[in-house]
Structures are given as C-alpha cells and as structure tokens.
Amino acid sequence: MQIILPSKISTILTALFFICSSIFFGIISLGFPAGGELFPLFLFGSIIFLSFLLILEILLKNNVQKPIAIKLDFFTWKPFFVSIAVIIHVIFIFILGYFTSSFLFLVGCSILIGLRDARAIGITAVILFPLMYAFFEIFLKASLPSGILF
Amino acid sequence: MDVNALDYLGNIFEITNILAMLLGVTVGLIIGAIPGLSPPMAIALMIPVSFQFPPETALILLVSCFAAGIYGGSFSAILLRAPGTSASAASAIEGYEMTRRGNAIQAIRISTFASVVGGIISGIVLLVLAPSLAKVALLFGPAEYFLVAILGLTAIASVSFGSVFKGLLSGALGLLISTIGIDQYSGFPRFTFDFIGFEAGLGILPAIIGLFAFAQALELSEGDARNTISGVQKLSWRIWPNLAEIFSLRWSFIRGWTVGLVMGIIPAAGGSVAQWIAYAWEIRRAKPGDQFGKGEPKGLAATEGSNNGVTGTSLIPMFVLGIPGGISAAVIFGALMIHGLQPGLRLFKNSPEIIYTIMWGFIAANVIMGFFAIFLARIMAYLTVIPRGLIAPLIMIFSVIGTYAGTNNVYDVWIMIGFGVLGYVMMKTNFSTAGLLLGLILGPIAENGLRDLLIISFNNPISYILTRPISIALVASILFIVYISFKPQPWQEK
C-alpha cells in the first residue's frame, strides 16, 4: 500500500506551511524588545516572499516531476524506527551507562536495519568500545555518563 | 622576503620542534576526523601539554594541531558524509558522492593535495605578508561584516541543486534558527518557548552532526543492510598524488586556494564561509559534462583547497593585530598570552625568533600532515567497505558521543537528533541541508552586523554603505552572484 502525492501539490503544501508558520512566528517576534524583532521580521518577510516565488515557479514549470510515493511498509519507515531506537539509547545512557547502552544499541540497531551477522557485530564491539574508552575517558577525560552499570 | 624570516628556518629542525609537529598533527588529524570534536578542542587539549615546552615549540604544537584538525575533518566528510568540522561541510557534497561511486581513494588524494599545498601557500603568505595584510582586516566594519554574511548566503543560491528558491529558503531557515536563544543585545529570550535547552541557542556543533552525520546514518539504514557505502569490496592502493589528475584540476585548486587566502584575512569569516564561496565559484565555472552534486572532483578540489588555504591567513589578524579571526585562532591567542607573548606588531620586533619559528613550524606541519595523511587515508578508507547495517549504528553512536563530549550538555544531543531528522526530511524533499547550515553559521554575523550598521549609520544603512569602497565592492559581488544564479548553467544543459 502506498500514498501518491503529485510533486506540484507537495511543493505548494510545503510553501503554504512556510507562509503560515512565518505569519505565526512573525506575530510572536513583534513582542521582542530593543530591536530584537528586526532581523527575525526581515527573515519571515523573506521566507514568505521566497515561498510565493516557489509556488510561482512550480506552477509555471512545464516539466513533469516524479510524484512523491509514500509506501506504508516496514522498509520505508525503517529510518523512523531507527530514530526511535536512538532516542531510547540516549535515555538509557543515563540509566545503564554510556558503554552498556551503546553496546545494546549497536546490537539492536544492526538487527533492526537488517544485518544478521553476529560475528561482524561482535568483532566491531570488541575493537570499538575499548578504543572509545581509552580515547574519551582516559585521553579526553570526557567523563561519560556511567549509570548503574558502565 | 624579510631576511629575518629565513634566518629562523633552521629552528624547526630541532628535535623538540619536530616532535611537537608530529604530536600536533597526529592529535589534530584524529580529533578533526571525529564528528563533534573540533580543532579548537584539539588545540585546547594540547595547551596543558604545551607548558612543558618553550613558547615557540608550544605554539608550533598548537598551530600543527589547528592545520591537521581542519584537514582531518575532511576524512569523515568524504567517507561518511559526516564532516568533522564546519569547514569541511561543503566537501561532504562532492566527496561523499565520489565515495558512493567507488572513488574514495581518489577523493582523499585530491583532498590531501589541495589541503597540504593550500596549507603551505597559506603559511608562506602568513610568513611574508602578515604585517601588510593585517591592515586589510582593519578596514572591515559592521557594514562589511553584514555584507560578507550576505555574500556567503548568496553562495547558497549557486550550490542548490534543483530549485534555487528551495536553497534560499533553506538558508533563510538557517538564519532564523540562529536567532533562537537569548538575544545578546537585550537579554530577552527569543523563540525558546520556556525550554531551557534553547536558551543558549542552537549550536553549530549539534547542527553539523545532525544535518550531515545523523541524517546520513538514517539514509544508510534504508535498503539492504549488507551493502557497503560505495558498493565496492576492494580498495585501490594509489594514494600518492597523480600528476595528470593534479594538472586537470589545476584551476579548481587555484580558485580554492585564492578564496581561502582572501577569506582567512577577514575576521569571523574563515573556512566555514570560504568553502561555500569557492564551491559556488567552481560551479559557475563548470563546463558541459561536469557532474556537480554527483561526485565532481573539481568541486572537491575547490572546497578542500579553500578550507586549508584559510588556516595560515586566519592567523594574520591574531598575530599582528591581536584580533582572533575565529574560534581556533582565539584559543591559540589565549595560549600565546599564557606563554607570556603579547600579540601585535611588537611581537615581530621584540621576539622575531619566536614568531618566525612558529610560522615556519606551521608550514613544516603541513608537509608532515601530507605524509601522515597518506598512511591514515588507507586505514580510514576501509570505513567504506563496512556493511551499511553496521556503519549506520556506528555513525549514530559517534554522533551521540561526539555531541556530548563536545559540549557536555545532554540538551545538545536532543538538538542534534532533531537536526538529524530535519536533515533527513530535507534530503528527501530536495531542500538544501548545506544551505541551512550556512544560514546557521552566518546568522550571528549577519544580525550583529545589521544591528551595528543601523546604529553606526543612524538608521540610514544604504547611504552609509555607499560611502565605503569595500562595501560597494561587496554589494557588486552579491548582485553579480544573484544574477548568475538565475542564468541557465551550461553544465546542466542537455
């Protein structure tokens, strides 16, 4: 299953989003004191102007662009799931510790992306984490979050 | 050349100075290559080490670290589209495309030649012309800073593949994001929505890592996890410079070096702006058949030439006037003071043996960097034969640790992830992540320049600009770039 959005429509929708957001944030910026509103207002004005030009460009263009197809399957949404995994990884850094969380992320994310090579993942972990520890903890003295484990 | 300068050439062959160069180059290359860890950080790390040495050796260590750090950033930009420094962001465009086409070693070869020779030329300019060129920096006031920022932004129009308007919109969005945080003039929070993590503003570091490294890792997570970035399993050993290749790219190198040398003298502009101007210039000079945006060696030669061409000349305002031209120069400035040296023309008069030894050391460090790079490049290039299913999580792990170690602030990690998702969406919708980053870098320069210009000109900036020859030249350059951006490009014609 997939949703097909013609390129012209998607560009016009994007430009309209920019125009509406600029008006909304432009009104907010009117309340900034001591000339703090000048530069943002100049930029909002520029964004609105450029968005209109973008709409004009897309309407006047003759060449047919490829429509945007949004497939509703796991492979299309893989980057989304990977992003969620990174968010969980960052949260767990402060609970489990940087190295434990990173190890779990390396294993979990590789499997999520589709790599089923335990040897490659294992060798990478064995080489990577001691080097990272030596570099960040000993050389840079970065004191990475340790959590309840490591 | 000043006869005194040649007298001090022999000093760099002292064993402690050679060791300092080796240490500086090694640390600079490694730290520069890791996204999130920047040359200023490498220099700052070396300051405590530098206490063990006399002032000239200490400063040789730091300037070596600086030159190698800028070059090191290009490795990750070319191989992973994860620029180690903001000065390497433009190289990620053509460099990474070359890697994807299986030409990683050629890309590194071009980068190494451009960087090493650019650094050496920049060092020679620093040595020979420092006092006279520093006077140029003094001619720049608020009007010129504002116009330099606008000039940099017009480069976006030229480096936007597809719609020029989308490129300009990306740049405007970057400028807008740069206004988030406490306004330094009034102390009023702008667009923070009471979120404490926004108060200090959205840093350039999380933006670079997010927009390039993290977004790229998200893209790598698509498709078959067993594939490699380049699709090749074996690498060439031809890492030494190839004369025919250098000859064919000679004008691209020269244009890149020229832009770097000039932009280095302007305080606050530096490699971050120079690379885009060099890239835009290169695109404008393109011929039918050139493949900009798809791995064109000319584009890489120009960007790599410019970002190392900047290194030496960016030290000129600092050494001669005591005005650091960028963050790295500011850290070196601090180190000079710690070692009891007062930057300024008196430094050249009272301690020529120190200042000229440092400058010769900078040139020699660039030569050493070239030899180191040849060996390091071979090892680093192996990153391109690691399966995507493994390299994507690795980039993400380094993105998180690089951001955290760079700022020690967890809010910046969240901001980096936000930029990463934004960068991924922009890549998919043909908006320019490079434009957004350039806007973010130039935002504070443009806003401060505009506000100072309004004050200094009594709210009549146009009349004020028209009285200043450098401003008029900059306005003419801006209008020229805008004009040619909308002209059909010969290399895109079918």
XYZ file of N, CA, C and O in Angstrom, chain B residues 7 13 16 48 52 64 69 79 93 114 117 124 126 132 159 178 229 246 269 289 331 333 344 394 423 430 449 473 492:
116
model
N 66.298 33.493 8.431
C 67.271 33.174 9.479
C 66.743 32.145 10.475
O 67.514 31.449 11.112
N 64.118 22.475 12.690
C 64.732 21.141 12.614
C 65.236 20.664 13.978
O 65.799 19.578 14.083
N 62.937 18.853 19.396
C 61.696 19.124 20.160
C 60.625 19.732 19.250
O 59.438 19.420 19.391
N 47.696 22.266 27.957
C 48.442 21.801 29.142
C 49.747 21.084 28.762
O 50.756 21.223 29.451
N 55.098 22.198 28.846
C 56.395 21.525 29.011
C 57.455 22.122 28.082
O 58.636 21.834 28.241
N 50.146 23.277 14.548
C 50.136 21.993 13.821
C 48.797 21.304 14.039
O 48.202 20.734 13.120
N 43.762 19.505 12.166
C 42.360 19.357 12.582
C 41.414 19.707 11.457
O 40.429 19.014 11.213
N 34.260 10.293 3.449
C 33.968 8.857 3.539
C 32.569 8.551 4.059
O 31.970 7.551 3.691
N 29.624 17.141 0.114
C 28.708 17.000 -1.036
C 29.387 16.192 -2.150
O 28.974 15.081 -2.458
N 45.107 19.172 -2.157
C 44.552 20.532 -2.007
C 44.851 21.084 -0.616
O 45.225 22.250 -0.474
N 48.979 21.528 0.002
C 49.534 22.663 -0.749
C 48.853 23.964 -0.305
O 49.517 24.998 -0.134
N 53.027 30.385 3.806
C 54.011 31.301 3.191
C 53.452 32.731 3.168
O 54.165 33.686 3.471
N 51.333 33.924 5.251
C 51.404 34.365 6.652
C 52.809 34.878 6.980
O 52.985 35.929 7.597
N 51.546 43.528 6.451
C 50.839 44.386 5.488
C 49.389 43.937 5.282
O 48.489 44.762 5.134
N 24.830 26.889 -4.950
C 25.142 25.485 -4.632
C 23.869 24.656 -4.424
O 23.929 23.530 -3.975
N 19.187 30.502 13.833
C 20.291 31.129 14.578
C 19.800 32.210 15.544
O 20.524 32.626 16.435
N 28.821 1.350 1.489
C 28.507 2.708 1.017
C 28.794 2.829 -0.474
O 28.002 3.337 -1.254
N 46.262 16.119 -10.992
C 46.519 17.462 -10.454
C 46.454 18.493 -11.580
O 45.848 19.550 -11.429
N 35.045 35.257 9.241
C 34.569 34.563 8.038
C 35.122 33.130 8.023
O 34.394 32.173 8.214
N 29.037 18.606 -19.157
C 29.631 17.303 -18.850
C 30.077 17.185 -17.409
O 30.221 16.079 -16.886
N 41.660 30.423 20.575
C 42.302 29.505 21.529
C 43.821 29.659 21.444
O 44.521 29.685 22.475
N 45.345 32.331 20.504
C 45.573 33.659 21.099
C 45.739 33.514 22.626
O 46.676 34.056 23.226
N 50.778 41.233 18.425
C 50.850 42.608 17.924
C 52.148 42.811 17.171
O 53.012 41.915 17.148
N 27.090 2.779 13.926
C 28.373 3.339 14.378
C 28.377 4.866 14.249
O 28.822 5.574 15.153
N 17.234 17.107 8.804
C 18.144 16.939 7.667
C 17.692 15.812 6.754
O 17.735 15.935 5.524
N 14.365 17.481 -1.295
C 15.244 18.320 -2.139
C 15.479 19.730 -1.600
O 15.698 20.662 -2.357
N 26.013 42.395 12.515
C 26.450 43.386 11.531
C 25.324 44.353 11.195
O 25.517 45.567 11.156
N 32.097 47.248 -3.251
C 32.620 46.075 -3.976
C 31.865 44.817 -3.555
O 31.534 43.958 -4.394
N 24.478 22.076 -16.946
C 23.216 21.377 -16.741
C 22.415 21.270 -18.035
O 21.400 20.609 -18.070
